[in-house]
Tab-separated table of N, CA and C and ligand atoms in Angstrom:
chain	number	residue	atom	x	y	z
A	1	MET	N	103.288	97.600	74.049
A	1	MET	CA	103.586	96.172	73.847
A	1	MET	C	104.150	95.592	75.140
A	2	PRO	N	103.640	94.445	75.595
A	2	PRO	CA	104.142	93.903	76.871
A	2	PRO	C	105.568	93.371	76.735
A	3	ARG	N	106.368	93.582	77.739
A	3	ARG	CA	107.741	93.072	77.742
A	3	ARG	C	107.720	91.578	78.006
A	4	ARG	N	108.707	90.904	77.462
A	4	ARG	CA	108.851	89.508	77.857
A	4	ARG	C	109.414	89.463	79.256
A	5	MET	N	108.935	88.514	80.039
A	5	MET	CA	109.381	88.497	81.423
A	5	MET	C	110.746	87.827	81.575
A	6	PHE	N	111.043	86.868	80.650
A	6	PHE	CA	112.312	86.138	80.749
A	6	PHE	C	113.101	86.295	79.467
A	7	ASP	N	114.423	86.307	79.559
A	7	ASP	CA	115.245	86.412	78.357
A	7	ASP	C	115.463	85.007	77.761
A	8	ASP	N	116.290	84.905	76.697
A	8	ASP	CA	116.467	83.630	76.002
A	8	ASP	C	117.097	82.560	76.886
A	9	LEU	N	117.801	82.977	77.922
A	9	LEU	CA	118.437	82.015	78.820
A	9	LEU	C	117.522	81.652	79.987
A	10	GLY	N	116.292	82.186	79.953
A	10	GLY	CA	115.344	81.839	81.008
A	10	GLY	C	115.530	82.652	82.275
A	11	ARG	N	116.329	83.708	82.150
A	11	ARG	CA	116.514	84.540	83.340
A	11	ARG	C	115.486	85.650	83.356
A	12	LEU	N	115.091	86.005	84.529
A	12	LEU	CA	114.147	87.100	84.678
A	12	LEU	C	114.757	88.349	84.078
A	13	ASP	N	114.061	88.947	83.156
A	13	ASP	CA	114.570	90.104	82.439
A	13	ASP	C	114.173	91.387	83.176
A	14	ILE	N	115.093	91.892	83.955
A	14	ILE	CA	114.805	93.091	84.735
A	14	ILE	C	115.242	94.306	83.927
A	15	PRO	N	114.298	95.157	83.578
A	15	PRO	CA	114.613	96.279	82.683
A	15	PRO	C	115.654	97.235	83.253
A	16	GLU	N	115.661	97.399	84.533
A	16	GLU	CA	116.580	98.364	85.150
A	16	GLU	C	117.155	97.712	86.384
A	17	PRO	N	118.441	97.869	86.613
A	17	PRO	CA	118.953	97.317	87.863
A	17	PRO	C	118.243	97.976	89.047
A	18	ILE	N	117.909	97.157	90.020
A	18	ILE	CA	117.245	97.706	91.200
A	18	ILE	C	118.300	98.272	92.131
A	19	ARG	N	118.161	99.507	92.472
A	19	ARG	CA	119.098	100.073	93.429
A	19	ARG	C	118.332	100.892	94.456
A	20	GLU	N	118.974	101.063	95.545
A	20	GLU	CA	118.376	101.866	96.614
A	20	GLU	C	118.231	103.289	96.121
A	21	ARG	N	117.053	103.799	96.225
A	21	ARG	CA	116.897	105.211	95.907
A	21	ARG	C	115.675	105.748	96.629
A	22	LYS	N	115.698	107.017	96.819
A	22	LYS	CA	114.575	107.656	97.492
A	22	LYS	C	113.534	108.029	96.456
A	23	SER	N	112.345	107.504	96.627
A	23	SER	CA	111.261	107.872	95.737
A	23	SER	C	110.733	109.240	96.161
A	24	PRO	N	110.474	110.109	95.184
A	24	PRO	CA	109.925	111.417	95.559
A	24	PRO	C	108.566	111.288	96.235
A	25	ALA	N	107.839	110.179	95.937
A	25	ALA	CA	106.528	109.974	96.534
A	25	ALA	C	106.637	109.679	98.031
A	26	ALA	N	107.853	109.303	98.466
A	26	ALA	CA	108.029	108.939	99.865
A	26	ALA	C	108.258	110.165	100.749
A	27	GLU	N	108.185	111.342	100.167
A	27	GLU	CA	108.400	112.546	100.945
A	27	GLU	C	107.364	112.655	102.067
A	28	SER	N	107.828	113.040	103.234
A	28	SER	CA	106.936	113.066	104.386
A	28	SER	C	105.975	114.253	104.344
A	29	VAL	N	104.741	113.991	104.684
A	29	VAL	CA	103.768	115.058	104.890
A	29	VAL	C	103.484	115.098	106.390
A	30	VAL	N	103.760	116.222	106.979
A	30	VAL	CA	103.649	116.342	108.427
A	30	VAL	C	102.517	117.307	108.771
A	31	VAL	N	101.688	116.925	109.698
A	31	VAL	CA	100.667	117.874	110.145
A	31	VAL	C	101.247	118.723	111.274
A	32	ASN	N	101.074	120.030	111.156
A	32	ASN	CA	101.650	120.953	112.130
A	32	ASN	C	100.711	121.214	113.296
A	33	ALA	N	99.441	120.983	113.067
A	33	ALA	CA	98.445	121.217	114.104
A	33	ALA	C	97.237	120.347	113.811
A	34	VAL	N	96.682	119.738	114.837
A	34	VAL	CA	95.383	119.063	114.718
A	34	VAL	C	94.611	119.372	115.986
A	35	TYR	N	93.303	119.416	115.861
A	35	TYR	CA	92.482	119.932	116.946
A	35	TYR	C	91.478	118.916	117.469
A	36	CYS	N	91.226	119.004	118.767
A	36	CYS	CA	90.194	118.200	119.413
A	36	CYS	C	88.827	118.789	119.039
A	37	PRO	N	87.717	118.088	119.367
A	37	PRO	CA	86.389	118.616	119.007
A	37	PRO	C	86.122	119.995	119.604
A	38	ALA	N	86.822	120.342	120.683
A	38	ALA	CA	86.614	121.648	121.315
A	38	ALA	C	87.626	122.683	120.837
A	39	GLY	N	88.514	122.312	119.917
A	39	GLY	CA	89.403	123.283	119.303
A	39	GLY	C	90.775	123.438	119.945
A	40	HIS	N	91.192	122.478	120.780
A	40	HIS	CA	92.552	122.539	121.338
A	40	HIS	C	93.537	121.864	120.385
A	41	ASP	N	94.684	122.486	120.218
A	41	ASP	CA	95.729	121.908	119.364
A	41	ASP	C	96.362	120.719	120.087
A	42	LEU	N	96.391	119.579	119.411
A	42	LEU	CA	96.907	118.350	120.027
A	42	LEU	C	98.388	118.133	119.737
A	43	VAL	N	98.943	118.909	118.819
A	43	VAL	CA	100.364	118.744	118.511
A	43	VAL	C	101.179	119.401	119.612
A	44	SER	N	102.096	118.610	120.174
A	44	SER	CA	102.872	119.074	121.315
A	44	SER	C	104.333	119.285	120.934
A	45	LEU	N	104.829	120.468	121.218
A	45	LEU	CA	106.237	120.745	120.934
A	45	LEU	C	107.152	120.043	121.932
A	46	GLU	N	106.586	119.556	123.022
A	46	GLU	CA	107.408	118.908	124.051
A	46	GLU	C	107.657	117.434	123.755
A	47	HIS	N	106.958	116.889	122.774
A	47	HIS	CA	107.125	115.472	122.461
A	47	HIS	C	107.412	115.337	120.979
A	48	GLU	N	108.550	114.746	120.647
A	48	GLU	CA	108.928	114.591	119.245
A	48	GLU	C	108.950	113.124	118.860
A	49	ILE	N	108.524	112.853	117.644
A	49	ILE	CA	108.705	111.516	117.074
A	49	ILE	C	109.238	111.704	115.667
A	50	GLY	N	110.346	111.052	115.384
A	50	GLY	CA	110.962	111.175	114.068
A	50	GLY	C	111.429	112.590	113.774
A	51	GLY	N	111.719	113.365	114.820
A	51	GLY	CA	112.226	114.710	114.621
A	51	GLY	C	111.147	115.772	114.453
A	52	TYR	N	109.872	115.365	114.544
A	52	TYR	CA	108.775	116.323	114.410
A	52	TYR	C	107.944	116.344	115.685
A	53	PRO	N	107.378	117.494	116.004
A	53	PRO	CA	106.451	117.532	117.144
A	53	PRO	C	105.347	116.495	116.948
A	54	ALA	N	104.989	115.802	118.018
A	54	ALA	CA	104.054	114.681	117.918
A	54	ALA	C	102.650	115.095	118.352
A	55	ILE	N	101.693	114.238	118.019
A	55	ILE	CA	100.296	114.442	118.431
A	55	ILE	C	100.138	113.782	119.799
A	56	LEU	N	99.856	114.590	120.806
A	56	LEU	CA	99.757	114.067	122.174
A	56	LEU	C	98.293	113.851	122.538
A	57	LEU	N	97.986	112.633	122.996
A	57	LEU	CA	96.611	112.282	123.355
A	57	LEU	C	96.570	111.618	124.708
A	58	GLY	N	95.464	111.806	125.408
A	58	GLY	CA	95.217	111.016	126.605
A	58	GLY	C	94.551	109.722	126.202
A	59	PHE	N	94.779	108.654	126.964
A	59	PHE	CA	94.045	107.412	126.711
A	59	PHE	C	93.521	106.844	128.024
A	60	ARG	N	92.420	106.125	127.910
A	60	ARG	CA	91.817	105.493	129.067
A	60	ARG	C	91.453	104.081	128.677
A	61	GLY	N	92.001	103.109	129.402
A	61	GLY	CA	91.710	101.709	129.115
A	61	GLY	C	91.571	100.948	130.423
A	62	SER	N	91.602	99.620	130.326
A	62	SER	CA	91.416	98.819	131.538
A	62	SER	C	92.593	98.990	132.491
A	63	GLY	N	93.745	99.398	131.945
A	63	GLY	CA	94.917	99.617	132.786
A	63	GLY	C	95.010	101.028	133.333
A	64	GLY	N	93.944	101.799	133.201
A	64	GLY	CA	93.952	103.163	133.710
A	64	GLY	C	94.214	104.173	132.624
A	65	GLU	N	94.572	105.375	133.061
A	65	GLU	CA	94.774	106.461	132.106
A	65	GLU	C	96.254	106.678	131.834
A	66	GLY	N	96.534	107.298	130.715
A	66	GLY	CA	97.905	107.639	130.395
A	66	GLY	C	97.926	108.624	129.253
A	67	ARG	N	99.114	108.831	128.720
A	67	ARG	CA	99.260	109.725	127.571
A	67	ARG	C	100.158	109.053	126.542
A	68	VAL	N	99.814	109.257	125.284
A	68	VAL	CA	100.581	108.647	124.211
A	68	VAL	C	100.848	109.703	123.143
A	69	ALA	N	102.049	109.664	122.573
A	69	ALA	CA	102.414	110.580	121.494
A	69	ALA	C	102.430	109.793	120.196
A	70	LEU	N	101.740	110.322	119.180
A	70	LEU	CA	101.688	109.682	117.864
A	70	LEU	C	102.492	110.501	116.875
A	71	SER	N	103.095	109.825	115.920
A	71	SER	CA	103.810	110.539	114.869
A	71	SER	C	102.846	111.430	114.091
A	72	ALA	N	103.272	112.661	113.825
A	72	ALA	CA	102.454	113.598	113.051
A	72	ALA	C	102.745	113.486	111.554
A	73	VAL	N	103.558	112.481	111.175
A	73	VAL	CA	103.862	112.248	109.768
A	73	VAL	C	102.780	111.332	109.194
A	74	LEU	N	102.118	111.767	108.135
A	74	LEU	CA	101.051	110.952	107.554
A	74	LEU	C	101.610	109.597	107.126
A	75	GLY	N	100.927	108.537	107.537
A	75	GLY	CA	101.324	107.193	107.157
A	75	GLY	C	102.355	106.548	108.057
A	76	ASP	N	102.853	107.289	109.034
A	76	ASP	CA	103.877	106.748	109.927
A	76	ASP	C	103.222	106.213	111.202
A	77	PRO	N	103.306	104.903	111.457
A	77	PRO	CA	102.638	104.329	112.624
A	77	PRO	C	103.408	104.480	113.944
A	78	SER	N	104.511	105.213	113.947
A	78	SER	CA	105.305	105.321	115.172
A	78	SER	C	104.507	105.983	116.285
A	79	ARG	N	104.717	105.503	117.495
A	79	ARG	CA	104.072	106.106	118.658
A	79	ARG	C	104.943	105.864	119.874
A	80	LYS	N	104.655	106.576	120.918
A	80	LYS	CA	105.451	106.460	122.130
A	80	LYS	C	104.532	106.712	123.309
A	81	VAL	N	104.475	105.742	124.228
A	81	VAL	CA	103.678	105.957	125.433
A	81	VAL	C	104.473	106.869	126.356
A	82	VAL	N	103.879	107.986	126.733
A	82	VAL	CA	104.552	108.986	127.543
A	82	VAL	C	104.306	108.708	129.020
A	83	GLU	N	103.142	108.159	129.298
A	83	GLU	CA	102.718	107.969	130.686
A	83	GLU	C	101.677	106.862	130.708
A	84	GLY	N	101.741	105.968	131.688
A	84	GLY	CA	100.763	104.896	131.803
A	84	GLY	C	101.133	103.705	130.928
A	85	THR	N	100.201	102.762	130.810
A	85	THR	CA	100.447	101.529	130.055
A	85	THR	C	99.281	101.256	129.122
A	86	LEU	N	99.607	101.015	127.858
A	86	LEU	CA	98.591	100.587	126.900
A	86	LEU	C	98.460	99.077	126.999
A	87	THR	N	97.226	98.590	127.127
A	87	THR	CA	97.011	97.156	127.210
A	87	THR	C	96.989	96.576	125.810
A	88	GLU	N	97.800	95.542	125.596
A	88	GLU	CA	97.868	94.854	124.297
A	88	GLU	C	96.494	94.349	123.880
A	89	GLY	N	96.122	94.559	122.648
A	89	GLY	CA	94.870	94.019	122.129
A	89	GLY	C	93.635	94.777	122.562
A	90	GLU	N	93.819	95.905	123.192
A	90	GLU	CA	92.674	96.678	123.660
A	90	GLU	C	92.651	98.024	122.935
A	91	SER	N	91.455	98.543	122.699
A	91	SER	CA	91.346	99.859	122.082
A	91	SER	C	90.933	100.868	123.140
A	92	PRO	N	91.850	101.703	123.570
A	92	PRO	CA	91.501	102.660	124.623
A	92	PRO	C	90.653	103.803	124.069
A	93	THR	N	89.991	104.503	124.958
A	93	THR	CA	89.337	105.754	124.584
A	93	THR	C	90.417	106.817	124.502
A	94	LEU	N	90.413	107.570	123.404
A	94	LEU	CA	91.425	108.612	123.206
A	94	LEU	C	90.787	109.974	123.405
A	95	PHE	N	91.475	110.847	124.150
A	95	PHE	CA	90.868	112.143	124.436
A	95	PHE	C	91.909	113.250	124.458
A	96	CYS	N	91.394	114.472	124.428
A	96	CYS	CA	92.230	115.670	124.464
A	96	CYS	C	92.817	115.828	125.863
A	97	THR	N	94.112	116.099	125.920
A	97	THR	CA	94.756	116.220	127.236
A	97	THR	C	94.420	117.566	127.901
A	98	VAL	N	93.877	118.511	127.142
A	98	VAL	CA	93.527	119.809	127.723
A	98	VAL	C	92.141	119.774	128.362
A	99	CYS	N	91.142	119.293	127.600
A	99	CYS	CA	89.757	119.367	128.080
A	99	CYS	C	89.132	118.007	128.367
A	100	GLY	N	89.790	116.925	127.977
A	100	GLY	CA	89.263	115.595	128.268
A	100	GLY	C	88.200	115.107	127.301
A	101	THR	N	87.860	115.919	126.292
A	101	THR	CA	86.840	115.509	125.316
A	101	THR	C	87.360	114.345	124.469
A	102	PRO	N	86.599	113.241	124.392
A	102	PRO	CA	87.029	112.140	123.522
A	102	PRO	C	87.030	112.570	122.061
A	103	LEU	N	87.935	112.009	121.286
A	103	LEU	CA	87.979	112.318	119.857
A	103	LEU	C	86.713	111.792	119.177
A	104	ASP	N	86.254	112.502	118.161
A	104	ASP	CA	85.077	112.059	117.411
A	104	ASP	C	85.384	110.765	116.672
A	105	VAL	N	84.328	109.971	116.485
A	105	VAL	CA	84.479	108.654	115.867
A	105	VAL	C	83.986	108.703	114.428
A	106	LEU	N	84.811	108.214	113.525
A	106	LEU	CA	84.447	108.153	112.108
A	106	LEU	C	83.675	106.873	111.808
A	107	GLY	N	84.101	105.782	112.411
A	107	GLY	CA	83.448	104.496	112.159
A	107	GLY	C	84.250	103.408	112.845
A	108	GLU	N	83.797	102.165	112.660
A	108	GLU	CA	84.504	101.062	113.289
A	108	GLU	C	85.723	100.678	112.461
A	109	CYS	N	86.733	100.156	113.142
A	109	CYS	CA	87.847	99.525	112.440
A	109	CYS	C	87.658	98.026	112.591
A	110	ASP	N	87.934	97.297	111.510
A	110	ASP	CA	87.678	95.855	111.535
A	110	ASP	C	88.729	95.064	112.299
A	111	CYS	N	89.784	95.727	112.778
A	111	CYS	CA	90.907	94.976	113.347
A	111	CYS	C	90.536	94.222	114.607
A	112	SER	N	89.682	94.789	115.451
A	112	SER	CA	89.329	94.109	116.689
A	112	SER	C	88.043	94.715	117.236
A	113	PRO	N	87.288	93.945	118.039
A	113	PRO	CA	86.035	94.478	118.578
A	113	PRO	C	86.311	95.723	119.414
A	114	GLY	N	85.529	96.742	119.214
A	114	GLY	CA	85.696	97.955	120.008
A	114	GLY	C	86.648	98.964	119.400
A	115	ALA	N	87.403	98.571	118.389
A	115	ALA	CA	88.340	99.506	117.763
A	115	ALA	C	87.559	100.439	116.834
A	116	VAL	N	87.841	101.711	116.917
A	116	VAL	CA	87.173	102.676	116.054
A	116	VAL	C	88.201	103.576	115.390
A	117	SER	N	87.799	104.109	114.247
A	117	SER	CA	88.623	105.101	113.570
A	117	SER	C	88.210	106.464	114.127
A	118	VAL	N	89.179	107.191	114.668
A	118	VAL	CA	88.865	108.481	115.287
A	118	VAL	C	89.435	109.625	114.447
A	119	LEU	N	88.913	110.815	114.697
A	119	LEU	CA	89.262	111.995	113.922
A	119	LEU	C	89.942	113.051	114.776
A	120	ALA	N	90.891	113.746	114.188
A	120	ALA	CA	91.416	114.984	114.764
A	120	ALA	C	91.385	116.002	113.632
A	121	TYR	N	90.928	117.199	113.931
A	121	TYR	CA	90.644	118.179	112.873
A	121	TYR	C	91.855	119.022	112.523
A	122	LEU	N	91.963	119.340	111.226
A	122	LEU	CA	93.088	120.154	110.760
A	122	LEU	C	92.878	121.638	111.067
A	123	TYR	N	91.630	122.007	111.361
A	123	TYR	CA	91.304	123.387	111.721
A	123	TYR	C	90.460	123.336	112.995
A	124	PRO	N	90.405	124.432	113.719
A	124	PRO	CA	89.664	124.383	114.988
A	124	PRO	C	88.176	124.065	114.825
A	125	ARG	N	87.630	124.138	113.594
A	125	ARG	CA	86.228	123.776	113.440
A	125	ARG	C	86.100	122.294	113.136
A	126	ARG	N	84.971	121.696	113.549
A	126	ARG	CA	84.778	120.245	113.388
A	126	ARG	C	84.307	119.911	111.991
A	127	ASN	N	85.229	119.805	111.065
A	127	ASN	CA	84.886	119.395	109.706
A	127	ASN	C	85.551	118.050	109.433
A	128	PRO	N	84.741	116.975	109.362
A	128	PRO	CA	85.328	115.636	109.213
A	128	PRO	C	86.074	115.439	107.898
A	129	TYR	N	85.853	116.318	106.946
A	129	TYR	CA	86.565	116.196	105.670
A	129	TYR	C	87.901	116.933	105.692
A	130	GLN	N	88.095	117.766	106.696
A	130	GLN	CA	89.394	118.414	106.868
A	130	GLN	C	89.947	117.948	108.196
A	131	ALA	N	90.394	116.705	108.183
A	131	ALA	CA	90.797	116.050	109.422
A	131	ALA	C	91.793	114.943	109.091
A	132	ILE	N	92.353	114.376	110.138
A	132	ILE	CA	93.106	113.142	109.990
A	132	ILE	C	92.336	112.057	110.732
A	133	ALA	N	92.596	110.821	110.361
A	133	ALA	CA	91.896	109.702	110.973
A	133	ALA	C	92.905	108.601	111.282
A	134	PHE	N	92.625	107.864	112.351
A	134	PHE	CA	93.485	106.721	112.687
A	134	PHE	C	92.722	105.797	113.626
A	135	CYS	N	93.194	104.533	113.707
A	135	CYS	CA	92.501	103.529	114.517
A	135	CYS	C	92.847	103.698	115.990
A	136	SER	N	91.817	103.639	116.825
A	136	SER	CA	92.016	103.850	118.260
A	136	SER	C	92.769	102.705	118.935
A	137	SER	N	92.932	101.575	118.225
A	137	SER	CA	93.701	100.475	118.834
A	137	SER	C	95.171	100.868	118.937
A	138	LEU	N	95.605	101.796	118.100
A	138	LEU	CA	96.998	102.236	118.013
A	138	LEU	C	97.931	101.083	117.669
A	139	GLN	N	97.371	99.973	117.211
A	139	GLN	CA	98.188	98.785	116.973
A	139	GLN	C	97.985	98.169	115.599
A	140	CYS	N	96.916	98.547	114.909
A	140	CYS	CA	96.664	97.872	113.631
A	140	CYS	C	97.249	98.682	112.475
A	141	ASP	N	97.062	98.170	111.258
A	141	ASP	CA	97.596	98.834	110.064
A	141	ASP	C	96.981	100.212	109.841
A	142	ASN	N	95.825	100.466	110.432
A	142	ASN	CA	95.152	101.751	110.245
A	142	ASN	C	95.464	102.734	111.370
A	143	SER	N	96.495	102.427	112.147
A	143	SER	CA	96.806	103.290	113.289
A	143	SER	C	97.625	104.512	112.905
A	144	ALA	N	98.285	104.458	111.756
A	144	ALA	CA	99.016	105.636	111.309
A	144	ALA	C	98.007	106.705	110.911
A	145	VAL	N	98.331	107.960	111.166
A	145	VAL	CA	97.390	109.012	110.794
A	145	VAL	C	97.369	109.173	109.272
A	146	ILE	N	96.164	109.274	108.717
A	146	ILE	CA	95.986	109.534	107.286
A	146	ILE	C	94.952	110.639	107.126
A	147	ARG	N	94.839	111.173	105.923
A	147	ARG	CA	93.810	112.183	105.682
A	147	ARG	C	92.434	111.546	105.828
A	148	SER	N	91.514	112.259	106.440
A	148	SER	CA	90.200	111.679	106.718
A	148	SER	C	89.453	111.322	105.434
A	149	GLY	N	89.705	112.065	104.335
A	149	GLY	CA	89.030	111.750	103.080
A	149	GLY	C	89.291	110.322	102.651
A	150	GLU	N	90.537	109.872	102.820
A	150	GLU	CA	90.871	108.489	102.469
A	150	GLU	C	90.158	107.520	103.401
A	151	ALA	N	90.110	107.866	104.673
A	151	ALA	CA	89.460	106.993	105.650
A	151	ALA	C	87.957	106.942	105.403
A	152	ILE	N	87.369	108.086	105.038
A	152	ILE	CA	85.931	108.132	104.793
A	152	ILE	C	85.584	107.252	103.587
A	153	ARG	N	86.444	107.290	102.570
A	153	ARG	CA	86.208	106.405	101.425
A	153	ARG	C	86.247	104.945	101.859
A	154	ALA	N	87.186	104.622	102.746
A	154	ALA	CA	87.309	103.247	103.233
A	154	ALA	C	86.089	102.843	104.060
A	155	HIS	N	85.406	103.826	104.594
A	155	HIS	CA	84.239	103.553	105.435
A	155	HIS	C	82.943	103.807	104.678
A	156	THR	N	82.999	103.714	103.365
A	156	THR	CA	81.809	104.011	102.559
A	156	THR	C	80.608	103.233	103.075
A	157	GLY	N	79.510	103.930	103.160
A	157	GLY	CA	78.306	103.262	103.659
A	157	GLY	C	78.079	103.506	105.140
A	158	ARG	N	79.100	103.974	105.821
A	158	ARG	CA	78.899	104.294	107.230
A	158	ARG	C	78.729	105.800	107.356
A	159	HIS	N	77.985	106.215	108.331
A	159	HIS	CA	77.765	107.638	108.532
A	159	HIS	C	78.713	108.174	109.580
A	160	TRP	N	79.103	109.394	109.347
A	160	TRP	CA	79.940	110.043	110.351
A	160	TRP	C	79.066	110.374	111.556
A	161	GLN	N	79.535	109.968	112.743
A	161	GLN	CA	78.788	110.246	113.973
A	161	GLN	C	79.438	111.414	114.687
A	162	GLY	N	78.947	112.609	114.421
A	162	GLY	CA	79.622	113.774	114.997
A	162	GLY	C	78.871	114.385	116.159
B	201	LIG	ZN1	90.311	119.799	124.006
B	202	LIG	ZN1	92.262	99.066	113.733
């Protein structure tokens, strides 16, 4: 049976007082290792974000090359430029700092022209379904790393270009 939204005095009837609390669903899921297409682990113990080792990537844009560390916590958009400058509004090419191989592309991101959703693999083999995905702009809502399965669903109708 639906609850009435307002009580007899016309006040919003809130079933439970709202208080600050930690939702169990908010528990962090952290990736301990992710791999480039050639099988190098991108998680760096030398760079931490939010207390966890971060995903270290090279980037190449109009402002030159650099390195950026991304949070390894799923859904966390935090990042830190370690070296170089990211150009605002531009989607750099992201690559492995060990071998220089660009990350595989899952599909386009609608946030800006040239932005793509890229993959990093959870195992040294290139399986797009066992991967994380994030937007190469590093600036839009899709820039936080998520499981690739969720990203693939969001890209329904597009083919994985591996
Ligand atoms: Zn590599
Ligand atoms: Zn985007």
